Coordinates of C-alpha atoms in Angstrom, one line a residue:
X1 CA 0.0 0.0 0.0
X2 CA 1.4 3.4 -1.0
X3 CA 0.5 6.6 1.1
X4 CA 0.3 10.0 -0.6
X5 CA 0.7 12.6 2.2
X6 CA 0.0 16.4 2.1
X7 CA 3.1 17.5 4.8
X8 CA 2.2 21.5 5.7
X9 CA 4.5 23.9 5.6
X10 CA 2.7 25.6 8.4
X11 CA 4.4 23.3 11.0
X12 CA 5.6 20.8 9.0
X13 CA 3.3 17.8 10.3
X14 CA 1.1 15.2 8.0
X15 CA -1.8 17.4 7.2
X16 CA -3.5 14.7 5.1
X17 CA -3.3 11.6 3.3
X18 CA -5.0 9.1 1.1
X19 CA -3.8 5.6 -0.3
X20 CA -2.6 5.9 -3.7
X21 CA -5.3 4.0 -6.5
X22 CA -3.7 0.6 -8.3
X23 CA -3.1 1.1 -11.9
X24 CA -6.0 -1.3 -12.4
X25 CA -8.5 0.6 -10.0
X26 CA -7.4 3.6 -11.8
X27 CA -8.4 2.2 -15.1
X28 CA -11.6 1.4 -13.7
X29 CA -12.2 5.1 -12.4
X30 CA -11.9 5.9 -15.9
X31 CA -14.0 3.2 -17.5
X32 CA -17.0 4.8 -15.6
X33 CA -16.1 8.1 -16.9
X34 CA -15.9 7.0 -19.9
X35 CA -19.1 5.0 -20.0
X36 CA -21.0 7.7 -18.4
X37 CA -20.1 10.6 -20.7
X38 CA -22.3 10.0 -23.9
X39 CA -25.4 10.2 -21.7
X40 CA -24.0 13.3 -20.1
X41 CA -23.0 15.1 -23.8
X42 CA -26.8 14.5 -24.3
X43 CA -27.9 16.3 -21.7
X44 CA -29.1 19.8 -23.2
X45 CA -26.3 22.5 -23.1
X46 CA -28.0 24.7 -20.9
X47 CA -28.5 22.1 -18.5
X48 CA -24.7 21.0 -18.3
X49 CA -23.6 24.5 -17.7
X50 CA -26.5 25.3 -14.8
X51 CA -25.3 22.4 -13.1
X52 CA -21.8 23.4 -13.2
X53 CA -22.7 26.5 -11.8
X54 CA -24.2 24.9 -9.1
X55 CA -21.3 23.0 -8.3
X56 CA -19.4 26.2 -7.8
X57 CA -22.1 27.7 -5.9
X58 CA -21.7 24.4 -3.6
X59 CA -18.2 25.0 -3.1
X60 CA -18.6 28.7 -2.2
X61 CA -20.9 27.1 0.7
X62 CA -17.6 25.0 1.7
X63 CA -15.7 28.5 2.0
X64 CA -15.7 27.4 6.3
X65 CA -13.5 24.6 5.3
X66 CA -11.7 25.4 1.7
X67 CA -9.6 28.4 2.8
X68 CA -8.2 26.9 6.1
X69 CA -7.6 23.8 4.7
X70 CA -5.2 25.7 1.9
X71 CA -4.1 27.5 4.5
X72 CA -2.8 24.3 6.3
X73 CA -2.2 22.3 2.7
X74 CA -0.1 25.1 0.8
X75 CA 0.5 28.1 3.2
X76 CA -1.8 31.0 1.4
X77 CA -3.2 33.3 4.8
X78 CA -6.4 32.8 5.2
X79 CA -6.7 36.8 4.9
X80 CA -7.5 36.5 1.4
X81 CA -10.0 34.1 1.7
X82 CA -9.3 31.3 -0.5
X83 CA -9.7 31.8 -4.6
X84 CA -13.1 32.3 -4.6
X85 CA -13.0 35.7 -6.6
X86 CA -11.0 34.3 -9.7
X87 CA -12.9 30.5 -9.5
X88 CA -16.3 32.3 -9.8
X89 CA -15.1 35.1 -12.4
X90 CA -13.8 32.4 -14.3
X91 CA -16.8 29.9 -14.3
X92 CA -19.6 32.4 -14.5
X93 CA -17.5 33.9 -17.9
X94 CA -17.6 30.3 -19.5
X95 CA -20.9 29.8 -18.7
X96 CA -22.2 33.2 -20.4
X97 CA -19.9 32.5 -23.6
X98 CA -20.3 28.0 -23.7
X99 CA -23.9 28.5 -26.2
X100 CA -22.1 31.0 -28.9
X101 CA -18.7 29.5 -28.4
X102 CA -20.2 25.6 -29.2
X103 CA -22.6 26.9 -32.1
X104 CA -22.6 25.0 -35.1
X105 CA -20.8 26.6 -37.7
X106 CA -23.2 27.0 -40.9
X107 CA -21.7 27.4 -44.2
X108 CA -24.8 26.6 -46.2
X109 CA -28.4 25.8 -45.7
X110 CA -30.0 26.3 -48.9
X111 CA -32.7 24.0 -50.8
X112 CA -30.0 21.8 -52.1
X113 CA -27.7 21.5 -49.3
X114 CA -27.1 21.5 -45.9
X115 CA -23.3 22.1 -44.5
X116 CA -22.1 23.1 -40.9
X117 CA -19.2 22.1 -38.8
X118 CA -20.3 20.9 -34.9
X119 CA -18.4 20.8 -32.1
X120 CA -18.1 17.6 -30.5
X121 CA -16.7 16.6 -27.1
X122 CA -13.5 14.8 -26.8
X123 CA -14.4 12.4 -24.0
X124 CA -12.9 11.6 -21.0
X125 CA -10.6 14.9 -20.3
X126 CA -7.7 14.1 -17.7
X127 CA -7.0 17.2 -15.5
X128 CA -3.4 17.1 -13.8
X129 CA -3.6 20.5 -11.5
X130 CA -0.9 22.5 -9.7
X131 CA -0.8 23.4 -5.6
X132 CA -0.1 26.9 -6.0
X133 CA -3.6 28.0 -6.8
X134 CA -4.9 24.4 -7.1
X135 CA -9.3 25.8 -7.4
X136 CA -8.7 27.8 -10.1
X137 CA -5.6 26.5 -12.6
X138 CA -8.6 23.3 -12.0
X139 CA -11.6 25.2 -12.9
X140 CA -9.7 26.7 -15.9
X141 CA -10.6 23.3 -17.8
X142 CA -12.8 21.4 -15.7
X143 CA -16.2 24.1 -16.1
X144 CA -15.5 24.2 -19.8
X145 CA -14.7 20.4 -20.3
X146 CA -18.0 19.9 -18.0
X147 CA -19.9 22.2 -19.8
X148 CA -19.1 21.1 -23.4
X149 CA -20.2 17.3 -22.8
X150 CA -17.0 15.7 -21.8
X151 CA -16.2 13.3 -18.6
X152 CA -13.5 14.9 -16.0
X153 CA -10.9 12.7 -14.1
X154 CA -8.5 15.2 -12.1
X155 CA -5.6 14.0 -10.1
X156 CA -4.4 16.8 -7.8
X157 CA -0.9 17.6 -6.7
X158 CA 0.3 16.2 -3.4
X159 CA 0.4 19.1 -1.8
X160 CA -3.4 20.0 -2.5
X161 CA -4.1 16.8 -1.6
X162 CA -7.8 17.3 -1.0
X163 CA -8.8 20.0 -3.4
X164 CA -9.9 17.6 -5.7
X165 CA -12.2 15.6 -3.2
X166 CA -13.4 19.2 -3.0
X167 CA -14.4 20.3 -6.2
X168 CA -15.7 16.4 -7.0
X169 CA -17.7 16.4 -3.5
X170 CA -19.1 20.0 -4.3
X171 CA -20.1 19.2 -7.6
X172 CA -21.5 15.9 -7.0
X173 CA -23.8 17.2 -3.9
X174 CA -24.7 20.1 -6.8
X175 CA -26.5 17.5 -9.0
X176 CA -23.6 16.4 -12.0
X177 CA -24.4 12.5 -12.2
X178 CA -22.0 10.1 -10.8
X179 CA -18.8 9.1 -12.6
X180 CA -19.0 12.3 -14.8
X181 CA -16.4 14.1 -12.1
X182 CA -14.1 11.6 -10.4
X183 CA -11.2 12.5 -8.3
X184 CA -8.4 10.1 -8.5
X185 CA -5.4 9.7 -6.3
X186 CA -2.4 8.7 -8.1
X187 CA 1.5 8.8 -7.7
X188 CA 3.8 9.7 -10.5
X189 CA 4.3 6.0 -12.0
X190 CA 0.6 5.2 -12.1
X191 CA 0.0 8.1 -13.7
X192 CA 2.1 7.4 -16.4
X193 CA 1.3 4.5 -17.1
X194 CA -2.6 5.8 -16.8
X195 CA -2.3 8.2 -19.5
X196 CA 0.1 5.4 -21.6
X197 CA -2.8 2.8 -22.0
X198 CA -4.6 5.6 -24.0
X199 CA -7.4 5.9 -21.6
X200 CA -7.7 9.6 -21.8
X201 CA -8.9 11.5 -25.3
X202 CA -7.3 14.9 -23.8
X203 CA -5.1 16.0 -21.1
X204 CA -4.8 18.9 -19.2
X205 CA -1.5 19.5 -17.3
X206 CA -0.3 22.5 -15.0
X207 CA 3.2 22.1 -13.8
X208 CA 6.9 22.3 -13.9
X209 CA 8.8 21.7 -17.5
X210 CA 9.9 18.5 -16.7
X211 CA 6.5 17.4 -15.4
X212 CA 5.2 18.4 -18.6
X213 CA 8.1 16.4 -20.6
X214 CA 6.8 12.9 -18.6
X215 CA 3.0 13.6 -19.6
X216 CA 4.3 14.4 -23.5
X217 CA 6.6 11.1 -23.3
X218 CA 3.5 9.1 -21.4
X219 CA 1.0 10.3 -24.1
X220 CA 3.5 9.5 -27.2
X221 CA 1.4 7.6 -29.9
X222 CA -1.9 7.7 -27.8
X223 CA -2.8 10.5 -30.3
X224 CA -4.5 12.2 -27.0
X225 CA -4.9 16.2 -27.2
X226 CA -2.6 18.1 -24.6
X227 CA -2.8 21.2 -23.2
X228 CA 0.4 22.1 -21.3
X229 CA 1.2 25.2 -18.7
X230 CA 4.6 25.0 -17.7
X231 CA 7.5 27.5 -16.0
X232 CA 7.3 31.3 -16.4
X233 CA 9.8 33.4 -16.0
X234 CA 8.0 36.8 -16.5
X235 CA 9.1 40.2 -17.0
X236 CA 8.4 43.7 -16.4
X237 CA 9.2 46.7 -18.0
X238 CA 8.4 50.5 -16.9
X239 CA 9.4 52.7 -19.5
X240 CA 10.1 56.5 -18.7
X241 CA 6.6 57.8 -18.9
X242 CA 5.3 54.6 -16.3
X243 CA 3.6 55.8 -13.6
X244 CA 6.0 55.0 -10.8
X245 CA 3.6 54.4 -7.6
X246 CA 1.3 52.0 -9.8
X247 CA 4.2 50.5 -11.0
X248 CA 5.5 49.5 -7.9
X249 CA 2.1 48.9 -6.2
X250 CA 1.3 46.3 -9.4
X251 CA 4.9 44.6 -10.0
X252 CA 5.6 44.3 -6.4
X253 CA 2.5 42.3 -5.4
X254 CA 2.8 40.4 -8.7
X255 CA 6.2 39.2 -7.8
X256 CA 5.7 38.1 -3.9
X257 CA 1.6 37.3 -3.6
X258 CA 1.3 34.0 -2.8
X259 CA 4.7 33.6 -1.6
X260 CA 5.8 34.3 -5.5
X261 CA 4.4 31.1 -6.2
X262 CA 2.5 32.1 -9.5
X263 CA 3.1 30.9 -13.0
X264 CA 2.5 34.2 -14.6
X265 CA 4.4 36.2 -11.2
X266 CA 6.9 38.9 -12.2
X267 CA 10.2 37.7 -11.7
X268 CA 12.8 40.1 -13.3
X269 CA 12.1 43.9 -13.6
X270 CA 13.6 46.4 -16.4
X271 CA 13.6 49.8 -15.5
X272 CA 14.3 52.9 -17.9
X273 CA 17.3 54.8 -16.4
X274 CA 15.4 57.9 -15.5
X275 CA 13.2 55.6 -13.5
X276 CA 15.4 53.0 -11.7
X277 CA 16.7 54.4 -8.8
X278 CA 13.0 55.7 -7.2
X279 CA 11.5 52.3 -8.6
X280 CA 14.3 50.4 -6.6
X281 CA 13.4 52.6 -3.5
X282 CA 9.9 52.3 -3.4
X283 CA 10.3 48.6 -4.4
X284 CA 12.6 47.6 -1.2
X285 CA 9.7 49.8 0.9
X286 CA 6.7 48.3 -0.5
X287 CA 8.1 44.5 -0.2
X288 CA 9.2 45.4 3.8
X289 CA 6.1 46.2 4.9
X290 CA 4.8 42.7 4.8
X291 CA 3.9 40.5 7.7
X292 CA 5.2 37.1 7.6
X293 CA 3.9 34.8 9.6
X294 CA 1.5 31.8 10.5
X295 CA -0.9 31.6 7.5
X296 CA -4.0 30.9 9.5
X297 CA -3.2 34.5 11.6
X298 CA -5.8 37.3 10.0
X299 CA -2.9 39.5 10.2
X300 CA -0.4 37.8 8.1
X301 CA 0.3 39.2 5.0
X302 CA 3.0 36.3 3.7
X303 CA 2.7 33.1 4.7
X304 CA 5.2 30.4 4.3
X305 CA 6.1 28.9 0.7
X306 CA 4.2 25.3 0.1
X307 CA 7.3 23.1 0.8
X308 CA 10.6 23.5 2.7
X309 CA 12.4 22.6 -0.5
X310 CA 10.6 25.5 -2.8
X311 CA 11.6 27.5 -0.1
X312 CA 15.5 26.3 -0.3
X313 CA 15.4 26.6 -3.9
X314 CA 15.2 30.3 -3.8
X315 CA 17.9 31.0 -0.9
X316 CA 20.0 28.8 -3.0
X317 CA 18.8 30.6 -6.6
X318 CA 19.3 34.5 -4.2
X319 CA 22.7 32.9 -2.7
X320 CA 24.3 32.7 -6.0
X321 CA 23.1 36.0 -7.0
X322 CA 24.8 37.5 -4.7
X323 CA 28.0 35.4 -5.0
X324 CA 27.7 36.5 -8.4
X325 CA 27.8 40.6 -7.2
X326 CA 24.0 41.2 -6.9
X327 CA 22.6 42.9 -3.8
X328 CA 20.1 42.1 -1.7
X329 CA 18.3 45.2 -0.5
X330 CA 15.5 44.0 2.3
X331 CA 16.4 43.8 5.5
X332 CA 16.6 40.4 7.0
X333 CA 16.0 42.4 10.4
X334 CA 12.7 43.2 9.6
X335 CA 11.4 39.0 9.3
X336 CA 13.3 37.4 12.2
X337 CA 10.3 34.9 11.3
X338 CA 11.9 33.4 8.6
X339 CA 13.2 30.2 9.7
X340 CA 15.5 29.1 7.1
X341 CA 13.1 26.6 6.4
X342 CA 9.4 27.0 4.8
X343 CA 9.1 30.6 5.9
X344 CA 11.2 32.6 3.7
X345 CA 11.4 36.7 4.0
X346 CA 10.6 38.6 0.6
X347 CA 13.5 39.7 -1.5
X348 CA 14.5 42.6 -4.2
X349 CA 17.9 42.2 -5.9
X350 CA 19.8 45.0 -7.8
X351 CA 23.0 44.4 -9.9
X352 CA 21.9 41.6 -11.4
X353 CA 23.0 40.0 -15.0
X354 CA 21.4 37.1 -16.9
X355 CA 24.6 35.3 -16.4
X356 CA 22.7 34.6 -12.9
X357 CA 20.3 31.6 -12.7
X358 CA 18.5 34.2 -10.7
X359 CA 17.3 36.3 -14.1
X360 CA 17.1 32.8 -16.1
X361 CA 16.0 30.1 -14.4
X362 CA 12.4 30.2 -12.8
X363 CA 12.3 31.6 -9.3
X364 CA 9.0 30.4 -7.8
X365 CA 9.2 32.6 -4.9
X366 CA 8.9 36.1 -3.6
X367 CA 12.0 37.5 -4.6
X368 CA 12.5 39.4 -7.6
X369 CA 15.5 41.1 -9.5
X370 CA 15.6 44.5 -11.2
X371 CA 17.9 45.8 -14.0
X372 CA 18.6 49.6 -15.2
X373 CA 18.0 49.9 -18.9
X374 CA 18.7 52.6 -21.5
X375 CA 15.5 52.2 -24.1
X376 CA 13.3 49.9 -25.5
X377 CA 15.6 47.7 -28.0
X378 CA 18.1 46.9 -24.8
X379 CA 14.4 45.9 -22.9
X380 CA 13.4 43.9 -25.5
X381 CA 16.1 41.9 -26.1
X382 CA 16.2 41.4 -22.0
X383 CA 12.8 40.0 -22.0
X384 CA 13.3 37.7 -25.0
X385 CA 17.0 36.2 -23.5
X386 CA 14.2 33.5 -21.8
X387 CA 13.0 29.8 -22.6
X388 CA 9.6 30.7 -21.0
X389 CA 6.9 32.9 -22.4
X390 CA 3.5 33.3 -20.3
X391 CA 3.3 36.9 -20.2
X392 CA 4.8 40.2 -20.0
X393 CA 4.0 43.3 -18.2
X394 CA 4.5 46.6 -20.0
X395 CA 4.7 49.9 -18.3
X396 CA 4.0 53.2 -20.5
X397 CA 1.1 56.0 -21.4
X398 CA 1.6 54.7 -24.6
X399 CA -1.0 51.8 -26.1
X400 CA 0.4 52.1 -29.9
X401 CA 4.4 52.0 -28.1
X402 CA 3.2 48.8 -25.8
X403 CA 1.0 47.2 -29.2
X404 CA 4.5 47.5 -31.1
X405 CA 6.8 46.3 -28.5
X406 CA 4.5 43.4 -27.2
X407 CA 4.4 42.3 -31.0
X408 CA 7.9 41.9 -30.8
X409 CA 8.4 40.2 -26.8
X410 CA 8.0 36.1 -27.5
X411 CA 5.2 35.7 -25.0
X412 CA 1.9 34.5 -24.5
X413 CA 0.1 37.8 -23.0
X414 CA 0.9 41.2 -23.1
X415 CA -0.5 43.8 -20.5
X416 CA -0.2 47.2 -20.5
X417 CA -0.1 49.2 -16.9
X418 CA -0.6 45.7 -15.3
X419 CA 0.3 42.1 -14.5
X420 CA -0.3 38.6 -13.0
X421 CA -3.9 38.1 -13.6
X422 CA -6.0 35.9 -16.0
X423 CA -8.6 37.5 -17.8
X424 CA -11.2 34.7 -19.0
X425 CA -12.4 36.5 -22.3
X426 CA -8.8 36.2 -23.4
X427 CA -6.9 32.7 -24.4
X428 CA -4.9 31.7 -21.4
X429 CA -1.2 30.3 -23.3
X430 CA 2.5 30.4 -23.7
X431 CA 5.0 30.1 -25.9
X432 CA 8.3 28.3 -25.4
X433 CA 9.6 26.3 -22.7
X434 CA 5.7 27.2 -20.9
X435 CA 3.9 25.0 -23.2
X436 CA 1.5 25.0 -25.6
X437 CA -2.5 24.8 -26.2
X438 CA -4.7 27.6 -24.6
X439 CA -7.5 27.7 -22.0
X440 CA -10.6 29.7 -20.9
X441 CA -12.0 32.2 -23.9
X442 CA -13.9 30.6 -27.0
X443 CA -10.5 29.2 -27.9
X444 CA -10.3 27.3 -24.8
X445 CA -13.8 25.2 -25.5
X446 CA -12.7 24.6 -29.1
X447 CA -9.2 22.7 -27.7
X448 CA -11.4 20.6 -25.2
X449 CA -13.7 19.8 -28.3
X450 CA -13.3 18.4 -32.1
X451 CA -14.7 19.5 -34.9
X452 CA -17.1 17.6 -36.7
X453 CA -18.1 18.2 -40.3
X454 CA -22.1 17.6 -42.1
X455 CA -22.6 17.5 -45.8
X456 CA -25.9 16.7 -46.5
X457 CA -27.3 16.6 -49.5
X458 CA -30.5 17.6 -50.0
X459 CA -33.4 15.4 -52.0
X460 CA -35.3 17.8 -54.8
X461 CA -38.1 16.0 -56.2

């Protein structure tokens, strides 16, 4: 028997755990799914997305037991109150857009013929979700799968343990039939060989780069559909006509909310020259006044990162910065609660290079390293010297000067005056080394279904 446990970084006990599935009960998990999803895809449209809705309602009802349990799983202060703002923003959008975005397509419907191309649902849809906000990277694709007819396994990240007993609980005590949601514990080997038997017609992962390489390498010849979010590395750029206190206000909490633990977090700043030295200082100010401390605490700002080892990854990542002749400007003084363990003080580094694995590699923390740059071509080529591409942040009074620069920046999203959130009318997607596909938007229901073509052929008498 094989225990998955959920070890909190709050104190660093067992917070949960459940006994990893066989490969063979797995496949059986499935089988249901599978078996149960053509009557579901039946069901009328407006009747799959209702009840989806529902299930979200249900699980704003949980709201007692959802934020103290992430609290506990992953370290987020319960302050913020779980993700309930971006979960229902991003659900209620995909319900309001799921009838024009699954319309039939109608190329002809004349006395002779009749032509259109439907969209059909792939199937089962296998949803591999992330810890770091584990309700909604999981909602991005499991409302619109729902919705659009297909069957839903999710597996959820050790960490997150129980979020997907969650949503499946929520959604089930909502109404969606049995065996059309299932929540399925799995460790890494059963879950390879899961998605090797060919069980799944489209997967959904959210994850690091190498996780990503072992779901593409699992799925080889399966000829299933993947969607794949990977690493980010994003940058920021405030140009000389930025406004500086929104700047800092925006970039700042982009690059240390949540611990830093965000795939589309800023994690390397370029400042104009004119700018830098009044960015740096208000930067170093913003970033000291936050409270670390116990994440279940109403008045902690910061809690500690998911893992002890995330949390080593950045001192090590800082470490070598500074080895390398960056600086580090906050003042250890000012958290004596960091514990060189899981509780890890925020950080702003100046003199940094990309020779430093600091500006390079992805930092997954709150710490974040700022450069002095002289105009736009030095920025741009700054922002491009990356393998990942989720999105960039521009800073500037000028739309048509951002338009032509975020043309030319190999990313995924460009915003203009501000950064690290997911707007569900646009295509969520990267570029690079952070994966491929697209979720949320009409884009995101057309890559969980398939098109299906009808040429009929009218008989005139």
């Amino acid at each position: 028997m094989t225990m998955i446990q959920c070890i909190s970084p709050v104190d660093g006990s067992v917070f949960a755990e459940r006994e990893a599935m066989s490969l063979e009960a797995a496949n059986a998990a499935v089988a249901r799914a599978r078996k149960a999803q053509k009557a579901w895809a039946r069901r009328p449209l407006e009747e799959r997305v209702q009840l989806v809705l529902k299930g979200v309602a249900r699980l704003n009802e949980m709201s007692d037991e959802v934020v103290p349990e992430l609290a506990w799983m992953m370290g987020r202060p319960v302050r913020y109150g779980g993700e309930y703002k971006g979960f229902n923003e991003r659900s209620n959008y995909v319900a309001s857009i799921a009838a024009d975005a699954l319309a039939p397509l109608v190329i002809e419907n004349s006395g002779s013929f009749e032509r259109r191309i439907e969209r059909e649902p792939h199937g089962v849809v296998f949803v591999i979700a992330p810890w770091n906000y584990p309700y909604m990277t999981a909602i991005n694709t499991v409302a619109p799968a729902l919705m659009a007819g297909n069957t839903v396994v999710i597996k959820h990240a050790t960490q997150t343990l129980l979020v997907g007993e969650r949503l499946v609980r929520a959604f089930v005590e909502a109404g969606i039939p049995d065996d059309v949601f299932i929540n399925v514990f799995l460790d890494h080997a059963t879950t390879s060989a899961l998605i090797a038997t060919g069980s799944f017609n489209f997967i959904n992962f959210t994850g690091s780069v190498e996780g990503g390489r072992s779901i593409e390498r699992a799925a080889a010849s399966t000829f299933a559909g993947l969607g794949l979010e990977l690493g980010g590395k994003d940058p920021g750029y405030v140009m000389e006509d930025a406004d500086l206190d929104a700047a800092v206000d925006t970039l700042m909490d982009g690059a240390t909310y949540n611990s830093g633990q965000c795939c589309c977090g800023i994690e390397r700043i370029y400042v104009h020259e004119s700018l830098y030295d009044a960015f740096v200082e208000k930067s170093v100010a913003w970033v000291s006044n936050y409270k670390l401390g116990n994440p279940l605490d109403p008045e902690t700002t910061l809690g500690p990162m998911a893992h002890r080892r995330f949390a080593a990854h950045v001192r090590e990542q800082i470490a070598a910065a500074v080895a390398k002749g960056a600086k580090a400007l906050v003042d250890p003084k000012l958290f004596p609660q960091d514990d060189g363990h899981a509780y890890l003080m925020p950080q702003v580094l100046v003199d940094v290079d990309h020779s430093m694995s600091f500006m390079r590699d992805e930092t997954f923390g709150p710490a974040v390293g700022i450069m002095k740059v002289k105009n736009d071509e030095e920025a741009l080529a700054l922002m491009n010297d990356s393998q990942y591409g989720l999105t960039a942040s521009l800073w500037t009074q000028d739309p048509e000067r951002a338009g032509r620069l975020g043309r030319e920046i190999e990313t995924g999203t460009v915003f203009m005056n501000r950064a690290d959130y997911l707007d569900p009318a646009l295509c969520w997607t990267g570029v690079k080394e952070t994966g491929r596909g697209g979720s949320l938007s009409v884009i995101g229901f057309h890559n969980l279904t398939r098109p299906k073509s009808y040429h009929l052929k009218k008989v005139t008498k």
